[in-house]
Amino acid sequence: MARFLPHPVLTVVIALVWLALVNTVSAGHLLLGLALGVGIPWFTQDYWPGHPRLKRPLKIVEYGLVVAWDILVSNVQVAYLVLFRRGESLRSRFVSVPLDLRTPEAVTVLAGTITLTPGTVSADLAADGGAILVHCLEADDPDAVVAGIKQRYERRLKEIFE
């Protein structure tokens, strides 16, 4: 069964996304969504890495709430910067954040979180995975940016993945 449905949750998600995209719930669309949901994971299963090991999976909810709150707050901050600050007065810069994370899944989630948060984008990952380069739209104190990322995101990801 695992070989036929290598990623059952992904199968359901693909089917639901298909139904949302076509904006119709009919037998034909449901059948096509399920066919895509079964076919895509099945044809790509050889390219998927093993399943990540989660030490504390319930912490994902806490992490999601923190990220959602930070996205909301950052949207307001970036809107203020765009609407009321002149471009010359912005202090944008690249900041190198040293990483304590060792699992590739945790580093990927961290990079995605940084990019999802308005005003920051993960630009590069060191070849050894020991640091991530982050561009900040407004960074008065680079050390505060590093401390914020390590405290709010990296610490929680270590609890989840390591």
PDB file of C-alpha atoms in Angstrom:
ATOM      1  CA  MET A   1       0.000   0.000   0.000  1.00  0.00           C
ATOM      2  CA  ALA A   2       2.847   2.397   0.813  1.00  0.00           C
ATOM      3  CA  ARG A   3       4.227   1.813  -2.666  1.00  0.00           C
ATOM      4  CA  PHE A   4       0.837   2.624  -4.280  1.00  0.00           C
ATOM      5  CA  LEU A   5       0.194   5.658  -2.048  1.00  0.00           C
ATOM      6  CA  PRO A   6       3.674   6.816  -1.052  1.00  0.00           C
ATOM      7  CA  HIS A   7       2.372  10.103   0.403  1.00  0.00           C
ATOM      8  CA  PRO A   8      -1.314   9.764   1.332  1.00  0.00           C
ATOM      9  CA  VAL A   9      -1.581  13.247   2.863  1.00  0.00           C
ATOM     10  CA  LEU A  10      -0.136  14.766  -0.306  1.00  0.00           C
ATOM     11  CA  THR A  11      -2.668  12.762  -2.329  1.00  0.00           C
ATOM     12  CA  VAL A  12      -5.540  14.337  -0.401  1.00  0.00           C
ATOM     13  CA  VAL A  13      -3.990  17.822  -0.575  1.00  0.00           C
ATOM     14  CA  ILE A  14      -3.510  17.604  -4.358  1.00  0.00           C
ATOM     15  CA  ALA A  15      -7.100  16.440  -4.823  1.00  0.00           C
ATOM     16  CA  LEU A  16      -8.434  19.282  -2.647  1.00  0.00           C
ATOM     17  CA  VAL A  17      -6.267  21.874  -4.387  1.00  0.00           C
ATOM     18  CA  TRP A  18      -7.537  20.611  -7.737  1.00  0.00           C
ATOM     19  CA  LEU A  19     -11.139  20.997  -6.602  1.00  0.00           C
ATOM     20  CA  ALA A  20     -10.372  24.504  -5.342  1.00  0.00           C
ATOM     21  CA  LEU A  21      -8.716  25.456  -8.633  1.00  0.00           C
ATOM     22  CA  VAL A  22     -11.605  24.305 -10.802  1.00  0.00           C
ATOM     23  CA  ASN A  23     -14.114  25.733  -8.291  1.00  0.00           C
ATOM     24  CA  THR A  24     -16.507  22.855  -8.939  1.00  0.00           C
ATOM     25  CA  VAL A  25     -17.245  19.736  -6.946  1.00  0.00           C
ATOM     26  CA  SER A  26     -18.511  17.177  -9.418  1.00  0.00           C
ATOM     27  CA  ALA A  27     -17.858  13.483  -9.853  1.00  0.00           C
ATOM     28  CA  GLY A  28     -15.596  14.079 -12.856  1.00  0.00           C
ATOM     29  CA  HIS A  29     -13.497  16.743 -11.174  1.00  0.00           C
ATOM     30  CA  LEU A  30     -13.270  14.699  -7.979  1.00  0.00           C
ATOM     31  CA  LEU A  31     -12.123  11.670  -9.978  1.00  0.00           C
ATOM     32  CA  LEU A  32      -9.554  13.737 -11.891  1.00  0.00           C
ATOM     33  CA  GLY A  33      -8.324  15.332  -8.643  1.00  0.00           C
ATOM     34  CA  LEU A  34      -7.887  11.908  -7.064  1.00  0.00           C
ATOM     35  CA  ALA A  35      -6.124  10.631 -10.195  1.00  0.00           C
ATOM     36  CA  LEU A  36      -3.705  13.568 -10.005  1.00  0.00           C
ATOM     37  CA  GLY A  37      -3.365  13.060  -6.256  1.00  0.00           C
ATOM     38  CA  VAL A  38      -2.400   9.425  -6.729  1.00  0.00           C
ATOM     39  CA  GLY A  39      -0.408   9.859  -9.946  1.00  0.00           C
ATOM     40  CA  ILE A  40       1.871  12.761  -9.071  1.00  0.00           C
ATOM     41  CA  PRO A  41       3.267  11.263  -5.829  1.00  0.00           C
ATOM     42  CA  TRP A  42       3.490   7.814  -7.419  1.00  0.00           C
ATOM     43  CA  PHE A  43       5.487   8.999 -10.453  1.00  0.00           C
ATOM     44  CA  THR A  44       7.788  11.189  -8.327  1.00  0.00           C
ATOM     45  CA  GLN A  45       8.340   8.829  -5.373  1.00  0.00           C
ATOM     46  CA  ASP A  46      11.867   7.912  -6.486  1.00  0.00           C
ATOM     47  CA  TYR A  47      12.933  11.549  -6.146  1.00  0.00           C
ATOM     48  CA  TRP A  48      11.595  12.044  -2.610  1.00  0.00           C
ATOM     49  CA  PRO A  49      13.989  11.818   0.321  1.00  0.00           C
ATOM     50  CA  GLY A  50      13.052   9.764   3.357  1.00  0.00           C
ATOM     51  CA  HIS A  51      10.483  11.068   5.788  1.00  0.00           C
ATOM     52  CA  PRO A  52      11.874  13.646   8.229  1.00  0.00           C
ATOM     53  CA  ARG A  53      12.045  12.561  11.840  1.00  0.00           C
ATOM     54  CA  LEU A  54      10.073  14.846  14.105  1.00  0.00           C
ATOM     55  CA  LYS A  55      10.989  14.757  17.776  1.00  0.00           C
ATOM     56  CA  ARG A  56       8.092  16.956  18.923  1.00  0.00           C
ATOM     57  CA  PRO A  57       5.498  17.186  16.135  1.00  0.00           C
ATOM     58  CA  LEU A  58       2.937  19.060  18.260  1.00  0.00           C
ATOM     59  CA  LYS A  59       5.365  21.994  18.433  1.00  0.00           C
ATOM     60  CA  ILE A  60       4.578  22.562  14.738  1.00  0.00           C
ATOM     61  CA  VAL A  61       1.323  24.244  15.799  1.00  0.00           C
ATOM     62  CA  GLU A  62       3.194  26.667  18.057  1.00  0.00           C
ATOM     63  CA  TYR A  63       5.712  27.359  15.303  1.00  0.00           C
ATOM     64  CA  GLY A  64       2.922  27.993  12.796  1.00  0.00           C
ATOM     65  CA  LEU A  65       1.238  30.474  15.135  1.00  0.00           C
ATOM     66  CA  VAL A  66       4.510  32.336  15.730  1.00  0.00           C
ATOM     67  CA  VAL A  67       5.177  32.518  11.985  1.00  0.00           C
ATOM     68  CA  ALA A  68       1.608  33.660  11.238  1.00  0.00           C
ATOM     69  CA  TRP A  69       1.886  36.410  13.862  1.00  0.00           C
ATOM     70  CA  ASP A  70       5.277  37.527  12.540  1.00  0.00           C
ATOM     71  CA  ILE A  71       3.923  37.656   8.977  1.00  0.00           C
ATOM     72  CA  LEU A  72       1.016  39.811  10.140  1.00  0.00           C
ATOM     73  CA  VAL A  73       3.250  42.217  12.084  1.00  0.00           C
ATOM     74  CA  SER A  74       5.825  42.357   9.272  1.00  0.00           C
ATOM     75  CA  ASN A  75       3.112  43.210   6.736  1.00  0.00           C
ATOM     76  CA  VAL A  76       2.211  46.287   8.765  1.00  0.00           C
ATOM     77  CA  GLN A  77       5.870  47.265   9.213  1.00  0.00           C
ATOM     78  CA  VAL A  78       6.673  46.878   5.510  1.00  0.00           C
ATOM     79  CA  ALA A  79       3.525  48.793   4.530  1.00  0.00           C
ATOM     80  CA  TYR A  80       4.657  51.643   6.783  1.00  0.00           C
ATOM     81  CA  LEU A  81       8.156  51.592   5.275  1.00  0.00           C
ATOM     82  CA  VAL A  82       6.818  51.617   1.728  1.00  0.00           C
ATOM     83  CA  LEU A  83       4.210  54.307   2.313  1.00  0.00           C
ATOM     84  CA  PHE A  84       5.994  56.721   4.632  1.00  0.00           C
ATOM     85  CA  ARG A  85       9.767  56.272   4.297  1.00  0.00           C
ATOM     86  CA  ARG A  86      11.945  57.505   1.487  1.00  0.00           C
ATOM     87  CA  GLY A  87      14.034  54.882  -0.265  1.00  0.00           C
ATOM     88  CA  GLU A  88      17.283  56.634   0.626  1.00  0.00           C
ATOM     89  CA  SER A  89      16.527  56.395   4.343  1.00  0.00           C
ATOM     90  CA  LEU A  90      16.052  52.620   4.343  1.00  0.00           C
ATOM     91  CA  ARG A  91      18.862  50.643   5.936  1.00  0.00           C
ATOM     92  CA  SER A  92      18.630  47.445   3.923  1.00  0.00           C
ATOM     93  CA  ARG A  93      21.492  45.008   4.173  1.00  0.00           C
ATOM     94  CA  PHE A  94      22.574  41.411   3.978  1.00  0.00           C
ATOM     95  CA  VAL A  95      23.011  39.610   7.277  1.00  0.00           C
ATOM     96  CA  SER A  96      24.751  36.257   7.719  1.00  0.00           C
ATOM     97  CA  VAL A  97      22.950  34.091  10.272  1.00  0.00           C
ATOM     98  CA  PRO A  98      25.046  31.213  11.677  1.00  0.00           C
ATOM     99  CA  LEU A  99      22.984  28.039  11.954  1.00  0.00           C
ATOM    100  CA  ASP A 100      22.885  25.422  14.668  1.00  0.00           C
ATOM    101  CA  LEU A 101      20.366  23.369  12.673  1.00  0.00           C
ATOM    102  CA  ARG A 102      21.763  20.219  11.090  1.00  0.00           C
ATOM    103  CA  THR A 103      18.815  18.497   9.407  1.00  0.00           C
ATOM    104  CA  PRO A 104      18.125  19.640   5.841  1.00  0.00           C
ATOM    105  CA  GLU A 105      14.365  19.717   6.492  1.00  0.00           C
ATOM    106  CA  ALA A 106      14.790  22.152   9.390  1.00  0.00           C
ATOM    107  CA  VAL A 107      17.084  24.408   7.340  1.00  0.00           C
ATOM    108  CA  THR A 108      14.575  24.351   4.474  1.00  0.00           C
ATOM    109  CA  VAL A 109      11.705  25.312   6.779  1.00  0.00           C
ATOM    110  CA  LEU A 110      13.811  28.129   8.257  1.00  0.00           C
ATOM    111  CA  ALA A 111      14.719  29.474   4.807  1.00  0.00           C
ATOM    112  CA  GLY A 112      11.076  29.316   3.742  1.00  0.00           C
ATOM    113  CA  THR A 113       9.952  31.061   6.913  1.00  0.00           C
ATOM    114  CA  ILE A 114      12.444  33.877   6.411  1.00  0.00           C
ATOM    115  CA  THR A 115      11.307  34.332   2.817  1.00  0.00           C
ATOM    116  CA  LEU A 116       7.603  34.243   3.752  1.00  0.00           C
ATOM    117  CA  THR A 117       8.075  36.998   6.315  1.00  0.00           C
ATOM    118  CA  PRO A 118       7.694  40.364   4.540  1.00  0.00           C
ATOM    119  CA  GLY A 119      10.842  42.463   4.548  1.00  0.00           C
ATOM    120  CA  THR A 120      13.259  39.524   4.607  1.00  0.00           C
ATOM    121  CA  VAL A 121      14.394  36.967   2.075  1.00  0.00           C
ATOM    122  CA  SER A 122      16.814  34.070   2.398  1.00  0.00           C
ATOM    123  CA  ALA A 123      19.349  34.684  -0.341  1.00  0.00           C
ATOM    124  CA  ASP A 124      21.970  31.957   0.036  1.00  0.00           C
ATOM    125  CA  LEU A 125      23.003  28.987   2.122  1.00  0.00           C
ATOM    126  CA  ALA A 126      26.652  28.305   2.888  1.00  0.00           C
ATOM    127  CA  ALA A 127      28.032  25.207   1.172  1.00  0.00           C
ATOM    128  CA  ASP A 128      28.545  23.489   4.526  1.00  0.00           C
ATOM    129  CA  GLY A 129      25.075  24.512   5.733  1.00  0.00           C
ATOM    130  CA  GLY A 130      26.574  26.481   8.608  1.00  0.00           C
ATOM    131  CA  ALA A 131      25.071  29.876   7.755  1.00  0.00           C
ATOM    132  CA  ILE A 132      22.243  31.432   5.799  1.00  0.00           C
ATOM    133  CA  LEU A 133      22.469  34.806   4.084  1.00  0.00           C
ATOM    134  CA  VAL A 134      19.384  36.948   4.714  1.00  0.00           C
ATOM    135  CA  HIS A 135      18.504  40.225   3.016  1.00  0.00           C
ATOM    136  CA  CYS A 136      16.577  42.590   5.297  1.00  0.00           C
ATOM    137  CA  LEU A 137      14.627  45.564   3.983  1.00  0.00           C
ATOM    138  CA  GLU A 138      15.217  47.462   7.233  1.00  0.00           C
ATOM    139  CA  ALA A 139      17.993  46.376   9.593  1.00  0.00           C
ATOM    140  CA  ASP A 140      19.265  48.962  12.063  1.00  0.00           C
ATOM    141  CA  ASP A 141      21.133  46.352  14.083  1.00  0.00           C
ATOM    142  CA  PRO A 142      22.300  43.198  12.251  1.00  0.00           C
ATOM    143  CA  ASP A 143      22.981  41.461  15.569  1.00  0.00           C
ATOM    144  CA  ALA A 144      19.343  41.993  16.588  1.00  0.00           C
ATOM    145  CA  VAL A 145      18.209  40.422  13.297  1.00  0.00           C
ATOM    146  CA  VAL A 146      20.412  37.375  13.927  1.00  0.00           C
ATOM    147  CA  ALA A 147      19.210  37.092  17.533  1.00  0.00           C
ATOM    148  CA  GLY A 148      15.575  37.399  16.455  1.00  0.00           C
ATOM    149  CA  ILE A 149      15.852  34.647  13.837  1.00  0.00           C
ATOM    150  CA  LYS A 150      17.702  32.335  16.207  1.00  0.00           C
ATOM    151  CA  GLN A 151      15.316  32.948  19.119  1.00  0.00           C
ATOM    152  CA  ARG A 152      11.966  32.991  17.321  1.00  0.00           C
ATOM    153  CA  TYR A 153      12.539  30.408  14.583  1.00  0.00           C
ATOM    154  CA  GLU A 154      15.710  28.351  14.918  1.00  0.00           C
ATOM    155  CA  ARG A 155      15.150  27.461  18.578  1.00  0.00           C
ATOM    156  CA  ARG A 156      11.652  26.159  17.824  1.00  0.00           C
ATOM    157  CA  LEU A 157      12.807  24.244  14.749  1.00  0.00           C
ATOM    158  CA  LYS A 158      15.497  22.536  16.838  1.00  0.00           C
ATOM    159  CA  GLU A 159      12.772  21.398  19.236  1.00  0.00           C
ATOM    160  CA  ILE A 160      10.723  20.007  16.344  1.00  0.00           C
ATOM    161  CA  PHE A 161      13.422  18.340  14.237  1.00  0.00           C
ATOM    162  CA  GLU A 162      16.451  17.654  16.435  1.00  0.00           C
TER     163      GLU A 162
END
